[in-house]
XYZ file of C-alpha atoms in Angstrom:
756
model
C 28.582 132.305 252.301
C 28.370 129.981 255.328
C 25.320 130.153 257.544
C 27.471 131.546 260.376
C 28.943 134.264 258.137
C 25.483 135.065 256.790
C 24.151 135.543 260.332
C 27.129 137.740 261.193
C 26.493 139.867 258.097
C 22.833 140.212 259.056
C 23.922 141.486 262.472
C 26.229 144.026 260.835
C 23.454 145.151 258.492
C 21.067 145.417 261.445
C 23.529 147.695 263.247
C 23.352 150.099 260.291
C 19.583 149.951 259.869
C 17.425 152.974 260.312
C 13.676 153.057 260.562
C 11.908 155.548 258.319
C 8.433 156.896 258.997
C 7.157 159.204 256.307
C 4.133 160.549 254.462
C 3.891 159.468 250.838
C 0.823 160.890 249.125
C -2.133 160.101 251.371
C -0.440 157.201 253.099
C 1.916 156.703 256.010
C 4.821 154.337 255.287
C 7.049 152.733 257.882
C 10.105 150.777 256.827
C 13.583 149.670 257.766
C 16.201 151.126 255.453
C 19.852 152.092 255.218
C 19.451 155.813 254.511
C 20.607 158.469 256.963
C 19.413 162.032 257.346
C 15.808 163.239 257.349
C 12.776 161.562 255.865
C 12.018 164.726 253.909
C 15.470 164.664 252.328
C 15.495 163.769 248.609
C 17.210 160.390 249.163
C 14.818 159.295 251.888
C 11.759 160.502 249.996
C 12.919 158.640 246.900
C 13.228 155.455 248.919
C 9.840 155.917 250.517
C 8.119 156.727 247.237
C 9.722 153.807 245.416
C 9.287 151.504 248.414
C 12.887 150.376 247.866
C 13.605 149.228 251.385
C 15.608 146.403 252.868
C 15.189 144.127 254.751
C 11.761 142.590 254.638
C 9.599 144.681 256.960
C 7.467 147.633 255.938
C 4.037 148.731 256.933
C 1.615 151.028 255.135
C -1.351 152.845 256.592
C -3.786 154.640 254.309
C -5.962 157.677 254.977
C -8.787 155.403 256.167
C -6.566 154.006 258.904
C -6.298 150.618 257.210
C -3.017 148.823 257.886
C -1.158 146.761 255.297
C 1.613 144.463 256.524
C 3.849 143.098 253.805
C 4.942 139.504 254.288
C 8.139 138.217 252.691
C 7.438 134.649 253.816
C 5.714 131.728 252.110
C 2.220 130.828 253.266
C 1.662 127.075 253.209
C -0.893 126.578 255.955
C 1.060 127.929 258.929
C -0.661 131.368 258.884
C 2.636 133.220 259.215
C 1.083 136.453 257.956
C -1.408 136.487 260.817
C 1.354 136.002 263.377
C 3.431 138.805 261.866
C 0.460 141.163 261.645
C -0.534 140.596 265.279
C 2.994 141.355 266.479
C 3.069 144.656 264.544
C -0.460 145.722 265.391
C -0.154 144.985 269.086
C 2.742 147.416 269.388
C 1.152 149.899 266.967
C -2.198 149.926 268.764
C -4.093 149.463 265.505
C -7.627 148.140 265.100
C -7.159 144.449 264.264
C -10.169 144.518 261.954
C -8.492 147.170 259.801
C -5.485 144.958 259.106
C -4.660 143.051 255.949
C -1.566 141.267 254.722
C 0.148 140.922 251.357
C 2.694 138.309 250.288
C 5.368 139.911 248.145
C 7.529 138.990 245.161
C 11.315 138.852 244.898
C 12.016 142.570 244.552
C 15.460 143.108 246.177
C 13.910 145.577 248.643
C 12.613 142.617 250.658
C 16.099 141.350 251.397
C 16.931 137.677 251.949
C 13.824 135.514 251.503
C 13.441 132.060 253.023
C 10.651 130.243 254.867
C 11.951 127.146 256.637
C 13.707 125.923 259.726
C 10.761 127.143 261.848
C 12.617 130.473 261.781
C 9.923 132.980 260.768
C 8.535 134.221 264.099
C 11.793 133.463 265.912
C 13.875 135.655 263.605
C 11.345 138.446 263.092
C 9.571 138.925 266.418
C 11.862 141.632 267.749
C 12.115 143.511 264.451
C 8.341 143.456 263.946
C 7.795 144.609 267.521
C 10.241 147.467 266.987
C 8.495 148.480 263.776
C 5.141 148.626 265.539
C 6.583 150.533 268.490
C 8.252 153.090 266.218
C 4.994 153.643 264.368
C 3.138 154.049 267.663
C 5.542 156.746 268.839
C 5.242 158.656 265.566
C 1.437 158.518 265.650
C 1.379 159.615 269.283
C 3.622 162.599 268.561
C 1.390 163.726 265.688
C -1.838 162.958 267.552
C -0.730 164.768 270.693
C -0.262 167.984 268.692
C -3.775 167.690 267.299
C -5.227 167.069 270.764
C -3.160 169.824 272.392
C -1.696 167.459 274.990
C 1.741 166.097 275.804
C 2.864 162.869 274.075
C 3.605 161.405 277.521
C -0.117 161.522 278.335
C -1.056 159.531 275.227
C -1.364 155.921 274.216
C -2.788 154.094 271.214
C -5.733 151.721 271.190
C -8.077 150.308 268.523
C -6.757 152.711 265.866
C -6.886 155.868 268.014
C -4.411 158.042 269.881
C -5.991 158.523 273.291
C -5.298 160.987 276.109
C -7.807 160.829 278.925
C -11.240 161.464 277.408
C -9.713 162.908 274.226
C -8.921 160.858 271.182
C -8.111 161.161 267.494
C -8.220 158.361 264.917
C -5.231 157.124 262.973
C -7.041 158.000 259.747
C -7.483 161.643 260.804
C -3.856 161.856 261.899
C -2.681 160.581 258.520
C -5.018 162.925 256.635
C -3.907 166.026 258.579
C -0.422 165.155 259.756
C 2.973 165.175 258.104
C 5.507 162.517 259.059
C 9.236 162.793 258.552
C 11.004 160.768 261.207
C 14.069 158.528 261.052
C 15.166 156.429 264.015
C 18.829 155.547 264.360
C 19.924 152.010 265.232
C 20.508 153.112 268.815
C 17.011 154.598 269.024
C 15.530 151.432 267.541
C 17.358 149.370 270.135
C 15.977 151.519 272.973
C 12.365 151.613 271.789
C 9.950 150.973 274.668
C 8.268 147.663 273.796
C 5.105 146.708 275.620
C 5.392 144.186 278.466
C 3.802 140.855 277.635
C 0.981 141.518 280.117
C -0.067 144.595 278.135
C -0.309 142.791 274.801
C -3.884 142.419 273.597
C -3.373 140.483 270.360
C -0.212 138.426 270.819
C -0.997 135.295 272.773
C -4.760 135.653 272.355
C -7.040 133.460 270.249
C -8.025 134.725 266.836
C -8.996 133.551 263.373
C -6.194 133.627 260.826
C -6.527 136.433 258.286
C -6.213 134.084 255.304
C -8.959 131.652 256.330
C -11.817 133.395 254.463
C -9.892 133.384 251.159
C -8.910 129.756 251.627
C -12.466 128.687 252.322
C -14.322 130.735 249.699
C -11.943 129.753 246.903
C -10.476 133.205 246.257
C -7.005 132.286 247.552
C -4.667 131.905 244.593
C -2.184 129.045 244.514
C 0.553 128.531 241.962
C -1.509 125.920 240.180
C -4.318 128.491 239.671
C -2.208 130.935 237.641
C -3.146 131.718 234.070
C -1.471 134.282 231.804
C -2.488 135.390 228.284
C -1.232 133.249 225.407
C 0.129 130.438 227.552
C 0.450 126.800 226.556
C 0.353 123.860 228.925
C 3.179 121.465 229.582
C 3.878 118.195 231.349
C 7.379 116.780 231.801
C 8.637 113.333 230.962
C 10.891 112.776 233.952
C 14.111 110.891 233.056
C 14.990 107.498 234.595
C 17.723 108.956 236.827
C 18.155 112.328 238.479
C 21.621 112.747 236.988
C 23.385 111.599 233.834
C 20.500 110.434 231.635
C 20.527 111.543 227.988
C 17.697 111.504 225.453
C 18.514 109.268 222.467
C 15.222 109.329 220.572
C 11.658 110.584 220.973
C 8.803 108.890 219.123
C 5.583 110.916 219.157
C 3.681 109.524 216.184
C 0.929 108.151 218.429
C 0.533 111.545 220.135
C -0.097 113.449 216.931
C -3.689 112.288 216.831
C -4.459 113.830 220.232
C -6.496 117.020 219.917
C -4.502 120.006 221.143
C -1.102 118.302 221.091
C 1.586 120.890 220.248
C 4.710 118.750 220.152
C 7.657 118.339 222.508
C 10.958 119.988 223.402
C 14.192 118.364 224.586
C 15.567 120.653 227.299
C 19.227 121.532 227.683
C 20.095 123.143 231.020
C 23.478 124.957 231.120
C 23.461 124.643 234.922
C 23.158 120.816 234.664
C 20.457 120.695 237.328
C 17.928 119.383 234.772
C 19.401 116.474 232.793
C 17.677 114.357 230.137
C 14.293 116.123 230.146
C 11.565 116.132 227.535
C 8.719 118.638 227.901
C 5.411 117.847 226.165
C 3.215 120.790 225.126
C -0.522 121.142 224.600
C -3.262 123.686 224.117
C -4.818 122.236 227.274
C -3.352 120.380 230.201
C -5.389 117.307 229.273
C -3.758 117.317 225.836
C -0.261 117.544 227.306
C -1.004 114.920 229.948
C -2.453 112.405 227.485
C 0.310 113.002 224.954
C 2.939 112.006 227.522
C 1.279 108.592 227.760
C 1.480 108.190 223.982
C 5.112 109.278 223.587
C 8.061 106.896 223.763
C 11.504 108.152 224.824
C 14.728 106.150 224.533
C 17.498 107.079 226.979
C 21.100 106.498 227.700
C 20.477 105.991 231.402
C 22.596 107.643 234.071
C 25.203 105.726 236.093
C 22.884 105.150 239.089
C 20.100 103.442 237.108
C 20.569 100.170 238.977
C 20.855 101.596 242.531
C 18.387 100.307 245.126
C 17.375 101.330 248.647
C 19.302 98.331 249.962
C 22.438 99.489 248.152
C 22.216 102.905 249.802
C 21.613 101.394 253.246
C 24.467 98.931 252.857
C 26.809 101.760 251.922
C 25.571 103.696 254.958
C 26.251 100.727 257.221
C 29.762 100.380 255.812
C 30.455 104.056 256.435
C 29.312 104.179 260.066
C 31.258 101.000 260.877
C 34.503 102.498 259.524
C 35.941 104.775 262.218
C 38.169 106.469 259.662
C 35.150 107.881 257.833
C 33.565 111.265 258.437
C 34.337 114.516 260.180
C 33.750 115.551 263.779
C 30.601 117.401 264.801
C 30.941 116.870 268.570
C 34.105 115.876 270.465
C 33.991 116.194 274.233
C 36.158 114.385 276.759
C 38.156 111.381 275.557
C 35.833 108.742 274.123
C 38.660 106.557 272.843
C 40.479 106.305 276.165
C 37.306 105.577 278.130
C 36.178 102.914 275.667
C 39.540 101.141 275.806
C 39.462 100.966 279.605
C 35.961 99.549 280.030
C 34.577 96.049 279.554
C 30.847 96.766 279.313
C 29.692 98.142 275.968
C 26.434 98.595 274.125
C 26.270 98.937 270.334
C 23.181 99.573 268.216
C 22.414 100.601 264.649
C 19.324 102.625 263.711
C 18.022 103.177 260.180
C 15.344 105.152 258.390
C 13.924 104.563 254.917
C 13.461 107.141 252.175
C 10.501 109.435 252.694
C 8.974 112.007 250.356
C 7.046 115.218 251.005
C 3.885 114.278 249.081
C 2.451 117.791 249.492
C -1.155 118.182 248.377
C -0.506 120.638 245.513
C 1.703 118.981 242.880
C 4.727 120.902 241.642
C 3.955 123.592 239.090
C 5.282 126.810 237.589
C 4.009 129.292 235.040
C 6.670 131.330 233.241
C 6.404 134.277 230.879
C 8.992 136.670 229.452
C 8.062 140.359 229.341
C 10.517 142.869 227.880
C 13.408 140.506 228.458
C 12.489 139.793 232.095
C 11.577 136.259 233.165
C 8.498 136.231 235.382
C 7.973 133.003 237.327
C 4.556 132.437 238.913
C 4.703 129.747 241.584
C 4.853 129.011 245.285
C 8.358 128.850 246.727
C 9.930 128.704 250.184
C 13.452 129.956 249.465
C 13.322 132.575 246.750
C 16.840 133.809 247.496
C 18.184 130.340 246.685
C 15.889 129.578 243.742
C 16.059 132.846 241.815
C 19.830 132.665 241.112
C 19.403 129.042 239.954
C 16.694 130.075 237.476
C 18.885 132.927 236.233
C 21.880 130.612 235.796
C 19.864 128.070 233.820
C 18.533 130.815 231.528
C 21.866 132.584 231.140
C 20.374 135.797 232.522
C 21.521 138.190 235.251
C 19.572 137.760 238.484
C 17.900 141.156 238.097
C 16.186 139.807 234.960
C 14.231 137.192 236.961
C 11.217 137.851 239.200
C 9.454 135.165 241.233
C 5.824 136.057 241.974
C 4.718 134.398 245.186
C 1.452 132.477 245.637
C -0.058 130.332 248.350
C 1.563 126.903 248.630
C -0.660 123.843 248.799
C 1.871 122.299 251.160
C 5.611 122.791 251.239
C 7.236 120.834 254.076
C 10.659 121.628 252.594
C 9.981 120.408 249.039
C 9.481 123.933 247.802
C 12.619 125.352 249.412
C 14.721 124.876 246.302
C 12.400 125.462 243.349
C 14.088 123.180 240.806
C 10.621 122.592 239.310
C 10.777 126.150 237.941
C 13.792 125.393 235.750
C 12.148 123.200 233.068
C 9.224 125.638 232.813
C 11.582 128.586 232.392
C 13.812 126.783 229.901
C 10.958 125.672 227.642
C 9.287 129.105 227.797
C 12.581 130.656 226.740
C 12.997 128.116 223.955
C 9.534 128.435 222.383
C 9.090 132.168 223.135
C 5.667 131.616 224.648
C 4.311 131.608 228.207
C 4.274 128.070 229.611
C 2.318 126.538 232.455
C 4.085 123.357 233.578
C 2.181 120.996 235.882
C 3.529 117.769 237.320
C 1.210 114.824 237.923
C 1.496 113.115 241.295
C 3.702 110.435 239.742
C 5.919 113.028 238.033
C 6.187 114.922 241.307
C 7.172 111.789 243.250
C 9.817 110.650 240.772
C 11.265 114.176 240.686
C 11.059 114.498 244.469
C 13.789 115.544 246.853
C 13.456 112.623 249.301
C 14.578 112.564 252.874
C 17.619 110.389 252.435
C 17.840 106.864 253.779
C 19.965 107.090 256.917
C 22.105 104.875 259.123
C 23.329 105.647 262.646
C 25.651 103.631 264.853
C 25.892 104.184 268.602
C 28.536 102.813 270.961
C 28.214 103.320 274.719
C 30.674 102.365 277.456
C 29.779 101.711 281.100
C 31.679 101.306 284.350
C 31.442 98.231 286.575
C 28.174 99.501 288.067
C 26.572 100.068 284.667
C 26.896 103.840 284.934
C 27.262 105.553 281.558
C 30.793 106.770 280.767
C 30.797 107.600 277.055
C 28.789 107.643 273.832
C 30.197 107.547 270.314
C 27.746 108.324 267.520
C 28.293 107.964 263.775
C 25.591 109.112 261.359
C 25.301 109.107 257.589
C 22.834 110.111 254.877
C 22.658 112.168 251.726
C 23.090 115.849 252.583
C 20.595 118.381 251.135
C 22.775 121.413 251.775
C 25.759 119.886 249.979
C 23.863 119.838 246.681
C 21.585 122.849 246.999
C 23.306 125.406 249.246
C 26.950 124.392 249.838
C 27.814 127.923 250.943
C 25.824 127.294 254.123
C 28.117 124.431 255.191
C 30.592 125.347 257.969
C 33.903 123.640 258.689
C 33.789 120.516 260.824
C 35.127 120.609 264.365
C 38.369 118.889 263.341
C 38.716 121.106 260.220
C 38.940 118.012 258.011
C 35.974 118.931 255.852
C 32.635 120.697 255.623
C 29.512 119.624 257.442
C 25.817 119.922 256.645
C 24.309 121.515 259.769
C 20.819 120.442 258.688
C 21.970 116.796 258.591
C 23.741 116.822 261.955
C 21.655 119.001 264.285
C 20.092 116.963 267.040
C 23.232 114.913 267.606
C 24.446 117.863 269.720
C 21.735 117.274 272.331
C 21.305 118.790 275.799
C 22.263 115.759 277.884
C 25.397 116.033 279.993
C 27.690 113.223 278.843
C 31.296 113.764 279.837
C 32.722 111.795 276.926
C 30.748 112.301 273.736
C 31.817 112.116 270.108
C 29.763 112.495 266.912
C 31.085 111.687 263.435
C 29.091 112.984 260.457
C 29.500 111.165 257.135
C 28.049 112.001 253.760
C 26.660 108.968 251.923
C 28.083 109.654 248.475
C 26.031 106.912 246.816
C 22.835 108.595 248.014
C 24.179 111.957 246.889
C 24.869 110.691 243.371
C 21.557 108.829 243.045
C 19.086 111.593 243.908
C 18.823 115.141 245.212
C 18.488 114.775 249.010
C 15.825 117.100 250.335
C 15.014 119.110 253.404
C 11.897 117.354 254.720
C 9.933 118.654 257.700
C 12.222 118.495 260.793
C 15.183 117.741 258.475
C 18.136 116.011 260.219
C 16.687 115.871 263.740
C 13.697 113.965 262.343
C 15.876 110.920 261.734
C 18.749 111.695 264.111
C 16.335 112.015 267.042
C 14.997 108.552 266.216
C 18.404 107.096 266.929
C 19.455 109.359 269.816
C 16.289 108.983 271.887
C 15.869 105.281 271.187
C 19.473 104.630 272.196
C 19.068 106.735 275.346
C 16.299 104.319 276.274
C 18.641 101.393 275.678
C 21.246 103.006 277.908
C 18.633 103.589 280.625
C 17.660 99.917 280.609
C 21.308 98.832 280.585
C 21.766 101.069 283.638
C 18.601 99.586 285.207
C 16.949 102.996 285.512
C 13.504 104.328 284.681
C 13.873 105.915 281.214
C 12.222 109.183 282.223
C 14.170 109.526 285.469
C 17.368 108.648 283.607
C 16.808 111.529 281.191
C 16.112 113.968 284.015
C 19.411 113.005 285.637
C 21.297 113.790 282.411
C 19.440 117.087 281.912
C 21.376 118.609 284.796
C 22.212 121.887 283.082
C 25.962 121.651 283.497
C 28.302 123.798 281.419
C 27.057 124.715 277.943
C 23.726 122.960 278.594
C 22.608 125.138 281.489
C 19.550 127.126 280.406
C 18.470 124.722 277.692
C 18.598 121.566 279.770
C 16.669 123.209 282.570
C 13.814 124.226 280.269
C 13.753 120.790 278.642
C 13.729 119.096 282.050
C 10.784 121.281 283.056
C 8.719 120.025 280.098
C 9.689 116.450 280.932
C 8.489 116.789 284.511
C 5.185 118.191 283.286
C 4.842 115.422 280.697
C 5.415 112.830 283.397
C 2.474 114.192 285.365
C 0.212 114.834 282.379
C 0.662 111.361 280.886
C 0.271 109.363 284.102
C 3.772 107.955 283.651
C 4.301 104.834 285.724
C 0.629 103.900 286.039
C -0.386 100.248 285.674
C -1.279 99.388 282.072
C -3.223 96.597 280.432
C -1.439 93.577 278.961
C 0.741 94.376 275.921
C 0.343 98.115 276.463
C 3.318 100.342 277.094
C 4.503 103.907 277.498
C 7.593 105.411 275.960
C 9.213 108.796 276.383
C 11.423 110.962 274.194
C 12.530 114.582 274.247
C 13.811 117.027 271.669
C 14.915 120.633 271.483
C 13.806 121.754 268.077
C 15.675 121.726 264.854
C 18.821 123.465 266.077
C 20.537 124.324 269.365
C 20.580 127.955 268.221
C 16.773 127.953 267.992
C 15.565 125.378 270.484
C 11.933 124.536 271.116
C 11.674 122.318 274.166
C 9.383 119.306 273.780
C 8.765 116.180 275.819
C 6.593 113.432 274.362
C 5.034 110.355 275.949
C 3.468 107.720 273.693
C 1.025 105.017 274.764
C 0.720 101.963 272.521
C -0.836 98.525 272.374
C 0.917 95.719 270.492
C -0.832 92.698 268.994
C 1.549 89.805 269.727
C -0.012 87.647 267.038
C 0.305 90.084 264.130
C 2.892 92.556 265.381
C 0.468 95.405 264.662
C 1.072 98.522 266.749
C -1.886 100.695 267.799
C -0.905 104.177 268.916
C -3.474 105.079 271.532
C -2.303 108.462 272.820
C 0.435 111.059 272.560
C 1.053 113.543 275.358
C 3.295 116.508 274.579
C 4.456 119.417 276.694
C 5.923 122.268 274.677
C 7.972 125.294 275.734
C 8.162 127.621 272.746
C 8.459 130.829 274.731
C 5.690 133.366 274.189
C 2.927 131.849 272.041
C 2.161 134.556 269.464
C -0.867 133.040 267.700
C -2.328 130.244 269.880
C -4.648 128.762 267.237
C -1.831 128.733 264.691
C 0.593 127.324 267.242
C -1.717 124.448 268.135
C -2.358 123.720 264.467
C 1.387 123.656 263.823
C 1.932 121.202 266.668
C -0.990 118.978 265.696
C 0.194 118.854 262.095
C 3.830 118.203 262.932
C 3.019 115.578 265.562
C 0.804 113.672 263.129
C 3.539 113.981 260.507
C 5.814 112.316 263.062
C 3.272 109.526 263.559
C 3.073 109.047 259.797
C 6.859 108.768 259.456
C 7.027 106.415 262.422
C 4.328 103.913 261.506
C 3.324 104.419 257.869
C 5.620 106.308 255.508
C 8.521 104.534 253.903
C 9.533 104.690 250.283
C 12.298 102.809 248.513
C 14.649 103.371 245.631
C 14.429 100.829 242.846
C 16.395 101.050 239.612
C 17.696 104.477 240.570
C 14.423 106.194 241.405
C 11.608 106.284 243.958
C 9.319 103.272 243.517
C 6.118 104.323 245.331
C 4.698 107.261 243.391
C 1.028 107.568 244.369
C -1.352 106.874 247.234
C -2.007 103.310 246.077
C 1.572 102.443 247.049
C 2.715 105.280 249.338
C 0.568 105.368 252.454
C 0.750 108.328 254.842
C -1.257 108.381 258.067
C -4.997 107.905 257.562
C -7.669 109.575 259.672
C -8.775 106.328 261.305
C -5.254 105.867 262.710
C -5.007 109.299 264.353
C -4.360 108.852 268.099
C -5.682 110.912 270.979
C -3.550 114.051 271.312
C -2.890 115.958 274.533
C -0.726 118.985 273.679
C 0.118 121.507 276.392
C 2.088 124.756 276.138
C 4.257 126.023 278.952
C 3.209 129.543 279.905
C 6.200 131.764 279.211
C 7.288 135.337 278.567
C 10.535 134.231 276.940
C 11.191 135.136 273.295
C 9.100 133.038 270.899
C 10.739 130.243 268.920
C 9.632 127.981 266.062
C 6.868 125.400 265.900
C 6.591 124.169 262.309
C 8.990 121.260 262.630
C 9.970 120.424 266.247
C 6.762 118.478 266.908
C 7.873 115.779 264.451
C 11.084 114.819 266.182
C 10.262 113.062 269.458
C 7.234 111.104 268.223
C 8.930 108.126 266.521
C 11.366 107.319 269.349
C 8.607 107.691 271.938
C 6.571 105.116 269.996
C 9.558 102.780 269.609
C 10.324 103.034 273.312
C 6.665 102.354 274.151
C 6.767 99.177 272.056
C 9.737 97.982 274.108
C 7.859 98.798 277.316
C 4.817 96.885 276.061
C 6.356 93.664 274.747
C 10.118 93.854 275.331
C 11.347 94.085 271.732
C 13.482 96.911 270.365
C 12.644 98.216 266.880
C 15.502 100.060 265.197
C 14.201 100.723 261.677
C 11.723 103.347 260.469
C 8.981 103.025 259.523
C 7.967 100.506 262.176
C 6.332 97.626 260.303
C 4.095 94.974 261.838
C 6.011 92.153 260.182
C 9.266 93.381 261.745
C 7.664 93.605 265.208
C 6.279 90.103 264.703
C 9.708 88.823 263.644
C 11.297 90.308 266.757
C 8.600 88.818 268.977
C 9.211 85.380 267.483
C 13.017 85.536 267.508
């Protein structure tokens, strides 16, 4: 199903949803469901008692007044559970200190499960608010009867229903009351939600609910799981992602290692795992050491000789061929304008491979119980991963359960849980529970890298250097093509499918009368590795090209780069509301950063803007970078980043700031430090001695400001990455007059440009 069709289906399902509020034993349960009639009808009671609801929101309150909010999202440091709980409890009027959260498994009652795209709060805010409001109304109705007052005179606060100087606690209401209410979709739609000014939890500072567990060591991550009778395993990752075959395994040297249990050659009917050997041990140390002693001979796959340069050269060929690709944007008549003008500007921007390098290495523990495969691991997209596990095992989907744990970092790597497949296959083969752990090197080789990318831009100007048109061609490996092709819509010209996560950001909010974007899949990249969704996904590398080239256009037009952007953010046509909000952040960033002030020698300021990961879920950000460049060495020192962010209503301020700080520093790392390379068909830098993310001593001063807003909240996990790299590149040009066009920005390249 395409993403558009999936969203339409969700809207249809939402129109049929009812909200059930009912007593089950000594608890009050509140849940969205599809049943009609009364809560005390047999069908509704069966649903409530079995907790078989859909989609992924239900709330439970026990006889002590304690509130449990179930979270069908992955927790990987973003504190999503706290945000969700505050939204519910604000509307409910519960005591915040009585609240706890629980992350759930893949029972179908939770509906479609995915954590990515910065979608969580954006997609669930209204539904969670409605759930809390519905619960509040039900509690008020029951409490009013106990108090002998009218419901209209009541409100809820701190876990009580209050009317004047009378009050009754939620716990007493649940102990004495009986609930049997169902709200129709129309009633849900018309629920009275609290105005923003009346909210006491949303938008206010608080400690995340999961911090104590994460600091005292009680939080359980996938790598912590142990089940009775399990053996340990480490993979021997094949030389290529696809096409390698095991010829011979020699393990004589491993047989002397205490605890070594042998090896298994894995055959995957789904062909996702090809050429794998899994080494087993009584302990992880035994399995890990045995891998070092085992020799495997392969028939290597067809991409065993492919290098980073090969992929980039193919990308350059593709963007330079105007017959390649399909249309993503086509406004005005770029061809006619280009043919009639004499002044043109052409630039090519590139990015190197980058990997997620999350702190917790990949892992999965798998056991079979009564014919059901239980997978214990952290995952971001259970609804994508579970069917893949079932297919590999030859089981129906209902025979697989993924038990969710905290993620020690995700950043997109744990969206598609391909790391679960070898664990599940070997557990099935040996009929024992298996705990598979990847070393850092294993994890890196088996990574889903952000693909190397190439973008070409062509701009045309009139005789006065005013911009007339922009043509943009972009190419990379496409994650969605390999992992979720059903989410790929038709291209604008209907000549093929398009990966929306590898094109978003090219459809920016600037008003350009003649604008064309061609999207091209780099098939060599696609065949060499599994392209991954890495934090900020397509806009993370597309924004590098778009915002750097906008700076080039501004200088060609002899305009201040910030003023030039404001002129193009005029809000005409389809860009109206979005461009106006983005322009507002840019004006504030101009003031906050001291744009235009006199700087020291070889210092410069650069600006860039972005609007989140997608136009359909924009987060408005303007970024100003201040740098100093050493002309002798080419070394770039990032001194300060100023960001102004409009994300609508800020639900959890501490979490929001942490999300921005983390994503902004991720952007710095990708801009100045992180760059991997394919060599002989696989990633070459596999540990921190060769792959060097941002270090603490290189962290710049950060000035992050949120626009006060009562608009609907949008996402924050990824947008902060996008504008950082181009702002730095543009600042380098402002400082020393050279234009860098490749990421990461290396000192030797800056030095070469300075000397050329």
